[in-house]
mmCIF file of C-alpha atoms in Angstrom:
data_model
loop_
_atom_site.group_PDB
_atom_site.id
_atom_site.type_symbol
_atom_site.label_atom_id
_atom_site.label_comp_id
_atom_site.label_asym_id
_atom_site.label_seq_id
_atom_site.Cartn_x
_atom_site.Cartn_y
_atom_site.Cartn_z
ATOM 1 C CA UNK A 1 0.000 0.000 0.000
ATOM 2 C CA UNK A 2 1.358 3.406 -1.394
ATOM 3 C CA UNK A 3 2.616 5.797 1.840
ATOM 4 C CA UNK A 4 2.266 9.667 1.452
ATOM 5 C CA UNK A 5 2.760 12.660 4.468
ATOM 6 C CA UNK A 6 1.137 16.086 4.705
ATOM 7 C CA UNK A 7 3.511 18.716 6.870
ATOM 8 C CA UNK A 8 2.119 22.838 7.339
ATOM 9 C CA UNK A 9 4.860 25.148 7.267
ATOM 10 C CA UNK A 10 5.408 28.380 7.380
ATOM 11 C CA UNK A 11 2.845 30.918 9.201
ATOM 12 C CA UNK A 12 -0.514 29.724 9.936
ATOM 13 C CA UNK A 13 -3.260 30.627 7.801
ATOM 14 C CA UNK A 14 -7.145 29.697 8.004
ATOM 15 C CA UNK A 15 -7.860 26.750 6.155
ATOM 16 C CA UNK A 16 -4.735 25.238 6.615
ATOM 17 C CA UNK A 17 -6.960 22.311 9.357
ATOM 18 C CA UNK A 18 -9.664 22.234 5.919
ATOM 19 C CA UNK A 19 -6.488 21.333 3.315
ATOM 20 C CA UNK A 20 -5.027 18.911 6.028
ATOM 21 C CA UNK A 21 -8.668 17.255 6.030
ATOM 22 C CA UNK A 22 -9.160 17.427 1.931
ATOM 23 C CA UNK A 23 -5.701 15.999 1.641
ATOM 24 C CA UNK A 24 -5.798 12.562 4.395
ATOM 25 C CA UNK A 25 -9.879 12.044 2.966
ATOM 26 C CA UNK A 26 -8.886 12.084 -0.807
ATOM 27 C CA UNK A 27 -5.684 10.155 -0.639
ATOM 28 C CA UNK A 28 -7.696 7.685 1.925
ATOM 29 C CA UNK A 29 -10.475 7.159 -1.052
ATOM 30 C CA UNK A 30 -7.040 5.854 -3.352
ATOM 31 C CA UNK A 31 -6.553 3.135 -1.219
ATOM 32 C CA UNK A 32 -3.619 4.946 0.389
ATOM 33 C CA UNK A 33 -1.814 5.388 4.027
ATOM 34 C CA UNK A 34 -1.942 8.694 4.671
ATOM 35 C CA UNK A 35 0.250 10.020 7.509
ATOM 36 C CA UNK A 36 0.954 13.637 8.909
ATOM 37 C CA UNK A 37 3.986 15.514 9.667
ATOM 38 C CA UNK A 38 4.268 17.503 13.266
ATOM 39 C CA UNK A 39 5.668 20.844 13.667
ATOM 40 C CA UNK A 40 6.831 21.260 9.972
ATOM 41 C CA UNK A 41 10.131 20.632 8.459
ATOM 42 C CA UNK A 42 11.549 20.192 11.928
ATOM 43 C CA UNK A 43 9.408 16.952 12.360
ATOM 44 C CA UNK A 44 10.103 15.719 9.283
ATOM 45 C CA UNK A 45 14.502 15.603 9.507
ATOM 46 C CA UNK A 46 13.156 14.663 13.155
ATOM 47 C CA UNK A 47 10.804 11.896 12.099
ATOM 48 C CA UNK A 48 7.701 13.032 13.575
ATOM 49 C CA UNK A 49 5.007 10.964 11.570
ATOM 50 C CA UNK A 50 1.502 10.499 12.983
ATOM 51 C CA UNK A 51 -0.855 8.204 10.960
ATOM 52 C CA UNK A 52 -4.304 9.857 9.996
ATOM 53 C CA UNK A 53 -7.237 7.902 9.188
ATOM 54 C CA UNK A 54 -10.364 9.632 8.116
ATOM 55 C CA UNK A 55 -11.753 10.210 11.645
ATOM 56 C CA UNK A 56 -8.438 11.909 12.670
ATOM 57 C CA UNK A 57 -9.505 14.748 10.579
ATOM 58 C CA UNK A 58 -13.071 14.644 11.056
ATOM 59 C CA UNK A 59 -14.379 18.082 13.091
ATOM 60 C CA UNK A 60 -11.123 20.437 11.896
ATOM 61 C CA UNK A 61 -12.465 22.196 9.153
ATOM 62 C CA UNK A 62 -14.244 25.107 10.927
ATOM 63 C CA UNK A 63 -10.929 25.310 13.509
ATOM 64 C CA UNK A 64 -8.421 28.236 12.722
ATOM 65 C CA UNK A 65 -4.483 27.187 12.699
ATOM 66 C CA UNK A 66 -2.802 23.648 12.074
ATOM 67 C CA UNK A 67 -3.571 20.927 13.573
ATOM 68 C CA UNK A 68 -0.474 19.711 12.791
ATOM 69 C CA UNK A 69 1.599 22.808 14.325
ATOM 70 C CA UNK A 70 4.350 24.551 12.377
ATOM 71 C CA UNK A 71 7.911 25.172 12.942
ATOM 72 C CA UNK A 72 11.016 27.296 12.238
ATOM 73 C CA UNK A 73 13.727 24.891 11.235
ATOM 74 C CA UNK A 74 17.525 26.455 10.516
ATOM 75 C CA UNK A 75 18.904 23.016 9.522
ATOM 76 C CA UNK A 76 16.472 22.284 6.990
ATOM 77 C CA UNK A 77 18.304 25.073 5.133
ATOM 78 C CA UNK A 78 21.044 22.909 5.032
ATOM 79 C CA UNK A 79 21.461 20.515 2.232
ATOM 80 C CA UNK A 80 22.705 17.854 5.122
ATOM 81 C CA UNK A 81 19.294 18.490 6.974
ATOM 82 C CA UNK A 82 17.617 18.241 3.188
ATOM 83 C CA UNK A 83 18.955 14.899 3.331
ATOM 84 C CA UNK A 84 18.030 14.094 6.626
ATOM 85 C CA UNK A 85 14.606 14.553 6.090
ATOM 86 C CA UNK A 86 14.354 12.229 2.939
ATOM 87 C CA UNK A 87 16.328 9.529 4.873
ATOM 88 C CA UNK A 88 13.453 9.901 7.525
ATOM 89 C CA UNK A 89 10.677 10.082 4.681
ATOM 90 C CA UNK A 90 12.672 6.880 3.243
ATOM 91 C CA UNK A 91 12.638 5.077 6.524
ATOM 92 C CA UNK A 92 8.584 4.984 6.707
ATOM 93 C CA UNK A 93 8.824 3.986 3.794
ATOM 94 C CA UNK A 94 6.888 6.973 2.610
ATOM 95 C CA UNK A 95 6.363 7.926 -1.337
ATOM 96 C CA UNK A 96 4.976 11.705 -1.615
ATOM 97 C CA UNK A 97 4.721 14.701 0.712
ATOM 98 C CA UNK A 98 1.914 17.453 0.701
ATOM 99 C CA UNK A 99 3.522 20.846 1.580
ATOM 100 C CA UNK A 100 0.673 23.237 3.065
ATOM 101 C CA UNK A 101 2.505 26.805 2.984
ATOM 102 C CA UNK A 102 3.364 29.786 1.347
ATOM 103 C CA UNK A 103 6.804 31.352 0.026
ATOM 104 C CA UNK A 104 9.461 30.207 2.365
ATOM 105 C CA UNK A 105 7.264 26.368 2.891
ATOM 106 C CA UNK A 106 7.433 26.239 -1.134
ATOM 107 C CA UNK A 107 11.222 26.805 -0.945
ATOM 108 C CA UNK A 108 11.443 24.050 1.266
ATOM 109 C CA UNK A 109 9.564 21.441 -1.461
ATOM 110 C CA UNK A 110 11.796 22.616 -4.413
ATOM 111 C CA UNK A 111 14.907 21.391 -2.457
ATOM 112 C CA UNK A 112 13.348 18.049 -1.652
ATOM 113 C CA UNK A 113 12.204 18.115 -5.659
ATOM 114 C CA UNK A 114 15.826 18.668 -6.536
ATOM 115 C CA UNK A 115 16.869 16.049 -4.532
ATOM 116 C CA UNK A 116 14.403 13.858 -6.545
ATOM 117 C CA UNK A 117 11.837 13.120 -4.118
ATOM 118 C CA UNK A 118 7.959 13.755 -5.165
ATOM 119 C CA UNK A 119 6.497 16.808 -3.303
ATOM 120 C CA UNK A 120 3.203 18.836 -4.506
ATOM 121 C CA UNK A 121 3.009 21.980 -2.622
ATOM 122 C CA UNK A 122 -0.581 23.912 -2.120
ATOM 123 C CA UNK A 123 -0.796 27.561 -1.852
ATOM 124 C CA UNK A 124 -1.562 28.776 1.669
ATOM 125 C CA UNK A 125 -0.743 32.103 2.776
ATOM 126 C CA UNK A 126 -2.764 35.370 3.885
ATOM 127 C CA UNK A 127 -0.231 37.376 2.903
ATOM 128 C CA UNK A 128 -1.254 36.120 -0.712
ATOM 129 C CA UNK A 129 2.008 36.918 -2.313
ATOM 130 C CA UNK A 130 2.684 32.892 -3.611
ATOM 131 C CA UNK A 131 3.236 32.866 -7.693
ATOM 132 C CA UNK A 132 1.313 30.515 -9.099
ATOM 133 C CA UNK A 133 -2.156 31.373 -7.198
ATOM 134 C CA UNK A 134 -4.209 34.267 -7.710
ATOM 135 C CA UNK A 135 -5.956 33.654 -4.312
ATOM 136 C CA UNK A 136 -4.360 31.597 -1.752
ATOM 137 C CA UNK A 137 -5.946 30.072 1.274
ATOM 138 C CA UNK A 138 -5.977 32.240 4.154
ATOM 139 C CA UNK A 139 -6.610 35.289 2.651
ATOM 140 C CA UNK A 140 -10.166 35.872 2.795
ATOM 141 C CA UNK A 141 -10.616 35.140 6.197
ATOM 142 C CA UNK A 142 -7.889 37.940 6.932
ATOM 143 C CA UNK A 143 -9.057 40.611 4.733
ATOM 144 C CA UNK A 144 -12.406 40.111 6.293
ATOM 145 C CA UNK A 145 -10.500 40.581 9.759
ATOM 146 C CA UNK A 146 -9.055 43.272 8.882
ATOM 147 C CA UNK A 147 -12.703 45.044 7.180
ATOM 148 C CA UNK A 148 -14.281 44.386 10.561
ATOM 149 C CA UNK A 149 -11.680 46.566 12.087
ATOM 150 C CA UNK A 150 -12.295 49.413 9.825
ATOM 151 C CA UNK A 151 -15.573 49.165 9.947
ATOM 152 C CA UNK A 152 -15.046 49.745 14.074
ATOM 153 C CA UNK A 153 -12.630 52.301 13.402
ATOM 154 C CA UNK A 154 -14.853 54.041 11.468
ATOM 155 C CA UNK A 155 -17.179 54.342 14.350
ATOM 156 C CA UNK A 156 -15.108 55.579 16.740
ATOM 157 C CA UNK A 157 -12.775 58.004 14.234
ATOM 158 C CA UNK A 158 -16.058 59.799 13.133
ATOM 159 C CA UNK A 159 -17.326 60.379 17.013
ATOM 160 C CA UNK A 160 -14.184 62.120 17.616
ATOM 161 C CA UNK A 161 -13.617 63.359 14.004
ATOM 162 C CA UNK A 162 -10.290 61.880 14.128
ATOM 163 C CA UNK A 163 -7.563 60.434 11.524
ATOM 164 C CA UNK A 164 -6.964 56.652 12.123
ATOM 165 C CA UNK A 165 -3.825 54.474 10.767
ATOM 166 C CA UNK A 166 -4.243 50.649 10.700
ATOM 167 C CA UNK A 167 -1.616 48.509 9.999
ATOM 168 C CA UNK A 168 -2.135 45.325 8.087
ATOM 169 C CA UNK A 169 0.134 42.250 7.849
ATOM 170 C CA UNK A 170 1.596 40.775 4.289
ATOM 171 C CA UNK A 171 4.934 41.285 4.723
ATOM 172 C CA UNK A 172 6.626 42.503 1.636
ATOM 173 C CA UNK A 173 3.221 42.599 -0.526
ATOM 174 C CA UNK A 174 0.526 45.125 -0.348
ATOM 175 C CA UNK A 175 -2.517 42.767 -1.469
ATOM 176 C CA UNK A 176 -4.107 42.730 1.960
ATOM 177 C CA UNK A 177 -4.147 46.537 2.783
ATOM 178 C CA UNK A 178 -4.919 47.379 -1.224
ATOM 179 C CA UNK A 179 -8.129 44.949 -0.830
ATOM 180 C CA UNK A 180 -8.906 46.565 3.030
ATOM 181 C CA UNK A 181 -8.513 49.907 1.847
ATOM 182 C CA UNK A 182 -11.035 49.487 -1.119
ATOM 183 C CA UNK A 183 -13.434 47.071 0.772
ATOM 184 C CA UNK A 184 -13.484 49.217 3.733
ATOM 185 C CA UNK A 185 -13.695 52.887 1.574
ATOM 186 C CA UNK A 186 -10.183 54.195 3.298
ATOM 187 C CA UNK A 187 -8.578 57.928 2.265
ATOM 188 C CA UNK A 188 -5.388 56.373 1.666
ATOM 189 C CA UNK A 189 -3.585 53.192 1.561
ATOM 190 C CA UNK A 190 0.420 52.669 1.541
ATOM 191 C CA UNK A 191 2.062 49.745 0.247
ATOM 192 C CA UNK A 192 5.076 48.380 -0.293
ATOM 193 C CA UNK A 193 5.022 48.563 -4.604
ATOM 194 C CA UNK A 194 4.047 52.304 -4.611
ATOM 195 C CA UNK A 195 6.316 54.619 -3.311
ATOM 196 C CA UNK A 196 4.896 57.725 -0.954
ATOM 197 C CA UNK A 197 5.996 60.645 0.831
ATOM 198 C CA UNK A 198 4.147 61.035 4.466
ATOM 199 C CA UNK A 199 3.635 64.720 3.063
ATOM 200 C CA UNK A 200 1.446 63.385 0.820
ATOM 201 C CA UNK A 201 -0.654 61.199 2.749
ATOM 202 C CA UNK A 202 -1.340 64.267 4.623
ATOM 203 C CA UNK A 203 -2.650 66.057 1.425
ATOM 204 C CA UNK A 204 -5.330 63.190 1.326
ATOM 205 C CA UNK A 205 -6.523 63.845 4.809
ATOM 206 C CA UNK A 206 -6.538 66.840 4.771
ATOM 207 C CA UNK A 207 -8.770 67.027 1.552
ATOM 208 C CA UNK A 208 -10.886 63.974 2.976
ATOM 209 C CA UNK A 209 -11.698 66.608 5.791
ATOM 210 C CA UNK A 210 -12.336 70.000 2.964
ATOM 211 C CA UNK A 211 -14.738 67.202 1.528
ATOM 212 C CA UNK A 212 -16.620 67.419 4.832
ATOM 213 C CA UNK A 213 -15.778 64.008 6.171
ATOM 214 C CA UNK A 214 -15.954 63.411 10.015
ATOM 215 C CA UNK A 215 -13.234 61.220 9.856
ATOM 216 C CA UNK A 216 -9.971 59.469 7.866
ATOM 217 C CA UNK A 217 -8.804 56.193 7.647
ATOM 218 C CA UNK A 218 -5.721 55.261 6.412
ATOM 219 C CA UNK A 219 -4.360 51.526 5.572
ATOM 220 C CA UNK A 220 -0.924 50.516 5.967
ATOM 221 C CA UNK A 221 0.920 47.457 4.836
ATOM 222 C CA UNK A 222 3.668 46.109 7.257
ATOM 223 C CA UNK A 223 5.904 46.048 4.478
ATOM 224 C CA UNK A 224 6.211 49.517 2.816
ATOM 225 C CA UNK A 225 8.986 51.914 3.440
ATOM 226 C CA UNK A 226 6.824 54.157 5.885
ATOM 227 C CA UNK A 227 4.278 51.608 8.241
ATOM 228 C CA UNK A 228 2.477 52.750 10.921
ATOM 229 C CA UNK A 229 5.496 53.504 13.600
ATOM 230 C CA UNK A 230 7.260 55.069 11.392
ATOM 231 C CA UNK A 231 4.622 57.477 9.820
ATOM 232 C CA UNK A 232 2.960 57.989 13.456
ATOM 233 C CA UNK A 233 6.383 59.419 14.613
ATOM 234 C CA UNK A 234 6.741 61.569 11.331
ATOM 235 C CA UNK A 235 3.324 62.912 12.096
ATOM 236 C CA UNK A 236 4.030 63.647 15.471
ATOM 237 C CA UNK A 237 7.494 65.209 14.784
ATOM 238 C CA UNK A 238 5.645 67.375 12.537
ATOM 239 C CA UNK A 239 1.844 67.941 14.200
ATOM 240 C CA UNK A 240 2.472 72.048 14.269
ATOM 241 C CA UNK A 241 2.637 72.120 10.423
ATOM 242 C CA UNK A 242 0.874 69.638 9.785
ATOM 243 C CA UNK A 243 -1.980 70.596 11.978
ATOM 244 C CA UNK A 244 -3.471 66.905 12.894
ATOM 245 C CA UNK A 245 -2.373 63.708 14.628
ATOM 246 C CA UNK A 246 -3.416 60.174 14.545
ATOM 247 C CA UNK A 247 -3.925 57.419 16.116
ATOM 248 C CA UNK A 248 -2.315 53.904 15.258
ATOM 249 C CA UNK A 249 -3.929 50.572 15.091
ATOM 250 C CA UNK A 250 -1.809 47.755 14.325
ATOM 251 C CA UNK A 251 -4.263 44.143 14.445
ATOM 252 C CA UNK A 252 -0.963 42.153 13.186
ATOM 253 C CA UNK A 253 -1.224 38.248 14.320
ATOM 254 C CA UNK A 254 -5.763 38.475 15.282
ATOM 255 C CA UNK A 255 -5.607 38.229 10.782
ATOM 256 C CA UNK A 256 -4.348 35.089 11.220
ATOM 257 C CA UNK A 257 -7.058 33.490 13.936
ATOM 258 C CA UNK A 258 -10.184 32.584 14.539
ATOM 259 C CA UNK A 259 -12.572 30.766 11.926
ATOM 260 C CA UNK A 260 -11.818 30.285 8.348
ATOM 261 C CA UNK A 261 -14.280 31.516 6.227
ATOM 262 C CA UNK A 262 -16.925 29.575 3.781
ATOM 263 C CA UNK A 263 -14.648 30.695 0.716
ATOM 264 C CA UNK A 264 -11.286 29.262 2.724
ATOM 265 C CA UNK A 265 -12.574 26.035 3.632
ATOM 266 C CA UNK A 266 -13.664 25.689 0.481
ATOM 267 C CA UNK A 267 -10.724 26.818 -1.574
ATOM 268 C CA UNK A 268 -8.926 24.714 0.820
ATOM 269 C CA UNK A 269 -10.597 21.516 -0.031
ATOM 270 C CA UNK A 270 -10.652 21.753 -3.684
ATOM 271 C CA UNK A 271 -6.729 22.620 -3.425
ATOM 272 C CA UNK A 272 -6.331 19.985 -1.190
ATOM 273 C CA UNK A 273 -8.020 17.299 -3.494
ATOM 274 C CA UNK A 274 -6.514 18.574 -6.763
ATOM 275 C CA UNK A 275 -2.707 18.004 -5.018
ATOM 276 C CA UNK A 276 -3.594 14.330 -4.654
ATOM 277 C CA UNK A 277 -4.930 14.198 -8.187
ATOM 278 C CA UNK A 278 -1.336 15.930 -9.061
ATOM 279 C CA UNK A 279 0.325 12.990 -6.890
ATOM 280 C CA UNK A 280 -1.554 10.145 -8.606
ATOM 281 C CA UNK A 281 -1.050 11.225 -11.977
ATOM 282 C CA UNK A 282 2.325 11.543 -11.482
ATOM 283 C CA UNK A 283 2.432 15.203 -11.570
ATOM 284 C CA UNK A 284 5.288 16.077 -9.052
ATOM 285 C CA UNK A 285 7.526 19.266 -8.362
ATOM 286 C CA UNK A 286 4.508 21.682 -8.802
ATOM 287 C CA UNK A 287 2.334 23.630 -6.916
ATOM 288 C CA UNK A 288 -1.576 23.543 -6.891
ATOM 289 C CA UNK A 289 -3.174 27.111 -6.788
ATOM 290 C CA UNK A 290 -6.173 28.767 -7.946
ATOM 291 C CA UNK A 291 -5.636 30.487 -11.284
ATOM 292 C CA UNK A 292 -8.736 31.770 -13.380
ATOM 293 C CA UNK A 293 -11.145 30.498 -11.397
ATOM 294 C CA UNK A 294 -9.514 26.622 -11.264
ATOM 295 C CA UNK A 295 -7.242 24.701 -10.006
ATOM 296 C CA UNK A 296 -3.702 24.891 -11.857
ATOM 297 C CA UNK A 297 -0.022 23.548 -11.157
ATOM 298 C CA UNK A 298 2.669 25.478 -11.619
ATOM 299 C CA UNK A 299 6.250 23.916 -10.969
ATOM 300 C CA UNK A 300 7.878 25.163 -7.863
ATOM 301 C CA UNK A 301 10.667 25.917 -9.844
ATOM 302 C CA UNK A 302 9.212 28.553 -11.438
ATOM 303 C CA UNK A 303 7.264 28.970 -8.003
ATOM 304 C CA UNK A 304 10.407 30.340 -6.106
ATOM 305 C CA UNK A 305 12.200 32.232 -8.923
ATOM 306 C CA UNK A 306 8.953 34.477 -9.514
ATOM 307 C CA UNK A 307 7.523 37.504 -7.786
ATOM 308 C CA UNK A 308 3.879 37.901 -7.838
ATOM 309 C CA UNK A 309 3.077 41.154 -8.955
ATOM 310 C CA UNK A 310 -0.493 43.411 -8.084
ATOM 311 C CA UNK A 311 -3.095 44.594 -10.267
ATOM 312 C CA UNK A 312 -1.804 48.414 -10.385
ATOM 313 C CA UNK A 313 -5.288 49.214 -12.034
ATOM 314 C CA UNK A 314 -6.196 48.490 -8.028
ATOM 315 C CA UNK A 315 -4.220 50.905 -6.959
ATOM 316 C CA UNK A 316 -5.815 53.795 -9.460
ATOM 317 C CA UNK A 317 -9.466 52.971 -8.724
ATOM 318 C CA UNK A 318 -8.603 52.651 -4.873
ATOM 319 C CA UNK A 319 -7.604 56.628 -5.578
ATOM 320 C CA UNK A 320 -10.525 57.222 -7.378
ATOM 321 C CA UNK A 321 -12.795 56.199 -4.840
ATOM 322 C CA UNK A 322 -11.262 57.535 -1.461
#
C-alpha cells in the first residue's frame, strides 16, 4: 500500500486544518496510508510521523491554525538536513509529501524536488504573495479581519472626528491593505510597490476633511517603506505644520485566527483534493493554486524564482474612490 505525508509550514493561515482534512480524505479514497507531519520541516529531519485515518480529521475544518503545528527549522536550510529529512521520509517507507505553505514552505519542497523526491506543494498564505495562485488560502478570512476593524474604526474616528492608521500584515506585498482599503472605503492606503511621501498622505486627509468628512482612515501594509510607527512618529514630529495627529492601530497576528471563512474552507478543499490528483497522476515538483477560477499547477521551480506582482489598475481605482 502506497505511503504519502502532509507537513504545514510556514505561518498559519485559516484553512490550513480544511487542506489537512481534503488531503488525508482524498488520498484515503485511493486506497492509500496517509500520515501527517508535526511541527513542519523540523518533524520531518526529526521523524515526527503520525498516521491519519479519516476520523483523525473529522471536526477540523471550521478550527483556525494547524492541527499539525508549524515550525522554524535552521537546519532544513542545510542541504545535510535536506537529506536528513528524505532519509526519515525513506525510513517509513513513505512515497509523496503534501507541503501546506506559502513562500518560504514552497522553498522548502523545491529542495526536496531537486533532490528527486515527489512533493506537490498547495498555496496557503494570507499574505497572498505565492506565484502561481491568484488567491491563496488564508486570505479571505484575513481581509475580512481586517474590514471588521475598519468598519469599528470608522465608528469611533467619526465620534471624535479623528484620523486613524491601521496597519495590516503581508509582509513585503501590499494585497491585503490594497483589498482593506477598497473594501473598507479608506482615504489612503500605503504599500510596499508604490512609493509615498508622508507629506502626501497628509494632502489626502486633509482634503478627505475639505470634503466634509468626520473622519480618515488610512491603511498601511507592514511592508512599505513608511508603516504605521514610522509614519505615526513623522506625524508627530511634525503635528504644528501639519496641523493633525493620529492614532495607530496595528491588528498584526488576530488576521491570522479565529474561523476560516466559507470561501477558505472551500478553496482549501478543492486545493487539497486537486494536489492528490497531481500525486496520482504523477504530476510532481509543482504547486496547486487557484488560477482563473480553477485549479492549476505550476512547478515550484518557477514557483520560487517568480515575484507575484499586483493589479496596479487596483491601486488607481482605490484613488478614485477615497
Amino acid at each position: 500500500m502506497k505511503k504519502y505525508a502532509v507537513l504545514t509550514s510556514g505561518g498559519d493561515a485559516p484553512g490550513m486544518n480544511a487542506a489537512i482534512r481534503s488531503v488525508v480524505r482524498t488520498g484515503l479514497s485511493k486506497g492509500w496510508e496517509m500520515y501527517g507531519v508535526r511541527n513542519g520541516y523540523a518533524g520531518l529531519i526529526a521523524g515526527n510521523f503520525l498516521p491519519l485515518g479519516p476520523r483523525d480529521v473529522g471536526g477540523i475544518m471550521q478550527k483556525g491554525g494547524t492541527i499539525l503545528g508549524s515550525a522554524r527549522s535552521l537546519e532544513f536550510k542545510t542541504i545535510e538536513g535536506q537529506r536528513k529529512a528524505i532519509r526519515a521520509l525513506n525510513s517509513a517507507g513513505i512515497e509523496g509529501l503534501f507541503v501546506i505553505g506559502g513562500n518560504g514552505s514552497q522553498t522548502g519542497s523545491y529542495m526536496l524536488t531537486k533532490l528527486n523526491f515527489p512533493v506537490v506543494g498547495i498555496a496557503s498564505t494570507i499574505d497572498n504573495d505565492l506565484f502561481g495562485s491568484e488567491i491563496t488560502i488564508g486570505v479571505d478570512t484575513a481581509l475580512n479581519v481586517a474590514l471588521e476593524a475598519v468598519d469599528r474604526l470608522k465608528v469611533t474616528a467619526s465620534s471624535h472626528q479623528r484620523a486613524f492608521l491601521l496597519e495590516v500584515m503581508g509582509r513585503d506585498c501590499g494585497y491585503l491593505a490594497l483589498m482593506t482599503a477598497l473594501a473598507g472605503g479608506a482615504e489612503a492606503v500605503i504599500i510596499p510597490e508604490v512609493q509615498i511621501n508622508p507629506d502626501d498622505v497628509a494632502d489626502l486627509l486633509m482634503k478627505a476633511y475639505e470634503k466634509g468628512k468626520a473622519h480618515a482612515i488610512v491603511i498601511v501594509a507592514e511592508g512599505a517603506e513608511y508603516n504605521a510607527e514610522k509614519l505615526s512618529a513623522y506625524y508627530k514630529k511634525h503635528q504644528e505644520r501639519l496641523g493633525f495627529d493620529l492614532r495607530v492601530a496595528i491588528i498584526g497576528h488576530i488576521q491570522r485566527g479565529g474561523t476560516p471563512s466559507a470561501y477558505d474552507r472551500i478553496l482549501a478543499s478543492r486545493l487539497g483534493s486537486g494536489a492528490v490528483e497531481a500525486m496520482a497522476r504523477g504530476e510532481t515538483g509543482v504547486l496547486v493554486g487557484w488560477v482563473q477560477s480553477r485549479i492549476k499547477t505550476t512547478p515550484l521551480e518557477t514557483v520560487v524564482n517568480s515575484k507575484k506582482e499586483i493589479d496596479r489598475s487596483l491601486v488607481e481605482l482605490a484613488r478614485i474612490l477615497d
